PDB file of C-alpha atoms in Angstrom:
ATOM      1  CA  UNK V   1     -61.587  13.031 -52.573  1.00  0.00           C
ATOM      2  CA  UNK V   2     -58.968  15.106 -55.030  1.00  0.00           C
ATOM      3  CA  UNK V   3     -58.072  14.054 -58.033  1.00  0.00           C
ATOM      4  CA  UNK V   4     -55.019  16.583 -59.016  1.00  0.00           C
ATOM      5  CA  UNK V   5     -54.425  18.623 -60.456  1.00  0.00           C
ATOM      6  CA  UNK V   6     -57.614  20.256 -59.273  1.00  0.00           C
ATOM      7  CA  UNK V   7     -58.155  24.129 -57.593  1.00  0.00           C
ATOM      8  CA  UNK V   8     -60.700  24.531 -54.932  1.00  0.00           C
ATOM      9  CA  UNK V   9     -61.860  28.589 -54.949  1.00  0.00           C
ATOM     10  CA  UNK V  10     -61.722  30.495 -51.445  1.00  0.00           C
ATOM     11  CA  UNK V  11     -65.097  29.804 -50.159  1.00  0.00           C
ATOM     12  CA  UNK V  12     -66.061  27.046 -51.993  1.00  0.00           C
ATOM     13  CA  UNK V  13     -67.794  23.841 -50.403  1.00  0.00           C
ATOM     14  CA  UNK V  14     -67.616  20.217 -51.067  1.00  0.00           C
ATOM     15  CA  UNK V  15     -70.282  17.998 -50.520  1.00  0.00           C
ATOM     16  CA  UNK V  16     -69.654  14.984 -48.377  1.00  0.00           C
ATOM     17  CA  UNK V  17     -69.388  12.307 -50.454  1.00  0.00           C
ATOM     18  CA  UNK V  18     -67.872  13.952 -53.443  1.00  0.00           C
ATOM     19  CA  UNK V  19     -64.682  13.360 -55.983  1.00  0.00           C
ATOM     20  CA  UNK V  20     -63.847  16.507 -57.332  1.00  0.00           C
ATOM     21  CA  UNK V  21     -62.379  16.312 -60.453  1.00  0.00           C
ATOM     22  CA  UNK V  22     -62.795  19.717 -62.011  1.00  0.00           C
ATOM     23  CA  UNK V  23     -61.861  23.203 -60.404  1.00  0.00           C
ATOM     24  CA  UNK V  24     -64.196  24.460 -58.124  1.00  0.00           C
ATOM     25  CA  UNK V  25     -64.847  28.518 -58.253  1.00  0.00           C
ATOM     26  CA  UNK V  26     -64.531  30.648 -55.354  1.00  0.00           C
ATOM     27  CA  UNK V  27     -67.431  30.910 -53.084  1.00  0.00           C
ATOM     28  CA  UNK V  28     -69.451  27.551 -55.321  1.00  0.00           C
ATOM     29  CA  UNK V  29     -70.448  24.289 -54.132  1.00  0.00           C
ATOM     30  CA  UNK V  30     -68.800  21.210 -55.827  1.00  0.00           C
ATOM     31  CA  UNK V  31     -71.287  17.966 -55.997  1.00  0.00           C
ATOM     32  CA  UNK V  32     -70.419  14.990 -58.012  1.00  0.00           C
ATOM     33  CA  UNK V  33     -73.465  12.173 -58.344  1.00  0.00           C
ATOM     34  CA  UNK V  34     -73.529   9.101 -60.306  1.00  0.00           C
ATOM     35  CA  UNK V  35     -76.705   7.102 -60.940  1.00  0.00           C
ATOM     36  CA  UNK V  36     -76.505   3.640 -58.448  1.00  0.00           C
ATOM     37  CA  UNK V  37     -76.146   0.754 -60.144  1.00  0.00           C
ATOM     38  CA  UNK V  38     -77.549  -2.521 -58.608  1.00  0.00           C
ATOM     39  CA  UNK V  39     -75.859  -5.438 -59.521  1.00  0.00           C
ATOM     40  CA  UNK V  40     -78.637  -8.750 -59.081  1.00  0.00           C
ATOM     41  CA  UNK V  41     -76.761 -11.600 -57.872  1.00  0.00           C
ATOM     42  CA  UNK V  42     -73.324 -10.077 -57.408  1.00  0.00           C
ATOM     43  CA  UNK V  43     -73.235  -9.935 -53.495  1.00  0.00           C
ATOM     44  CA  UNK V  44     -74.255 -13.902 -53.125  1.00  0.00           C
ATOM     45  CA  UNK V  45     -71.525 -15.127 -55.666  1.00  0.00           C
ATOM     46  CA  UNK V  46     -68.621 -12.245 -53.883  1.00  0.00           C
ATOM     47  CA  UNK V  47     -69.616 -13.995 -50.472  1.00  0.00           C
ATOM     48  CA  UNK V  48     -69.145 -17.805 -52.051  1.00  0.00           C
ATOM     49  CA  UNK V  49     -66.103 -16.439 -53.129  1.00  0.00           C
ATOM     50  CA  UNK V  50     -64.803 -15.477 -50.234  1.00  0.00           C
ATOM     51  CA  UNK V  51     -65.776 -18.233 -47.923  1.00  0.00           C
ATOM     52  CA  UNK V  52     -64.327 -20.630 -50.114  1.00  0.00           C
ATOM     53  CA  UNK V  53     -61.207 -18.751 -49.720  1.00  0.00           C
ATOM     54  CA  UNK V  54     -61.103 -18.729 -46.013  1.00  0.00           C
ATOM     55  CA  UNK V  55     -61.778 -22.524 -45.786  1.00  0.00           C
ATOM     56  CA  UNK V  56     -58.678 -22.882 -47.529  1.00  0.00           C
ATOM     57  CA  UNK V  57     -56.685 -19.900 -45.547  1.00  0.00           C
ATOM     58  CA  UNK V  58     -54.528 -20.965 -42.919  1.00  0.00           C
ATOM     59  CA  UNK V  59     -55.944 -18.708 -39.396  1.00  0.00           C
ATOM     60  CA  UNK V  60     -53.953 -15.686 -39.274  1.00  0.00           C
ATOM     61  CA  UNK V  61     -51.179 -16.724 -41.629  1.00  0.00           C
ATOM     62  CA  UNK V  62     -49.566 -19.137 -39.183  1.00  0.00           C
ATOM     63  CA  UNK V  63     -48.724 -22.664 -40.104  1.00  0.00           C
ATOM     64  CA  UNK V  64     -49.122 -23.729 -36.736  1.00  0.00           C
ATOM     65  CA  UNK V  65     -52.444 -22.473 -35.936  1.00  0.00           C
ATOM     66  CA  UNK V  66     -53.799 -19.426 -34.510  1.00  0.00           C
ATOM     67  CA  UNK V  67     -51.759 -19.875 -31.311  1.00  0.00           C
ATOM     68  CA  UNK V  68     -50.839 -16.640 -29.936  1.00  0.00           C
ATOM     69  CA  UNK V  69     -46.919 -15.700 -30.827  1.00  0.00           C
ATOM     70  CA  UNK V  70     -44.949 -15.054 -27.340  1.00  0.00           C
ATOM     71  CA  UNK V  71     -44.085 -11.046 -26.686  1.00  0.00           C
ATOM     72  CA  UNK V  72     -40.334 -10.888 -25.845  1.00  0.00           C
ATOM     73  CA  UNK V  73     -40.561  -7.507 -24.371  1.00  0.00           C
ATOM     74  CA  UNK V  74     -43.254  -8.642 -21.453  1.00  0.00           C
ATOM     75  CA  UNK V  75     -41.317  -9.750 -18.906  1.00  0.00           C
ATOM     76  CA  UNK V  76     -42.717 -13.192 -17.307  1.00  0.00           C
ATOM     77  CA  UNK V  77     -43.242 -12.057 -13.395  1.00  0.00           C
ATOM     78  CA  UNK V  78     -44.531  -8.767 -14.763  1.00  0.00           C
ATOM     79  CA  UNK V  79     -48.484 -10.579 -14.560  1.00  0.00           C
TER      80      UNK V  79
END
């Protein structure tokens, strides 16, 4: 990942993984690391979150249901 304006030197390697936001000199290897942060207690409450939302979502936006929407372009006999 780029974040402009940036200049990547002839030669130079990124490391997977990295967001280079300063220039990177010919023939030198950019690396960009931050320290992990674990958040205790985050992941439970984000998936309470979420399935609350989908118990209130409607299946794939339809009012109807999650019945499948006819394709005019297939022909009927064409099965």
């Amino acid at each position: 990942q780029l974040i402009a304006p940036v200049t990547i030197g002839e030669g130079a390697l990124i490391a997977a993984g990295t967001t280079v936001t300063k220039n990177v000199p010919p023939n030198a290897l950019g690396i960009s690391r931050v320290p992990q942060i674990n958040k205790e207690g985050t992941a439970a409450k984000r998936r309470d979150i979420l399935a609350s939302s989908a118990a209130k979502a409607t299946p794939h936006g339809d009012p109807e249901g999650s019945s499948p929407r006819p394709n005019p372009q297939l022909k009927k006999d064409s099965v």
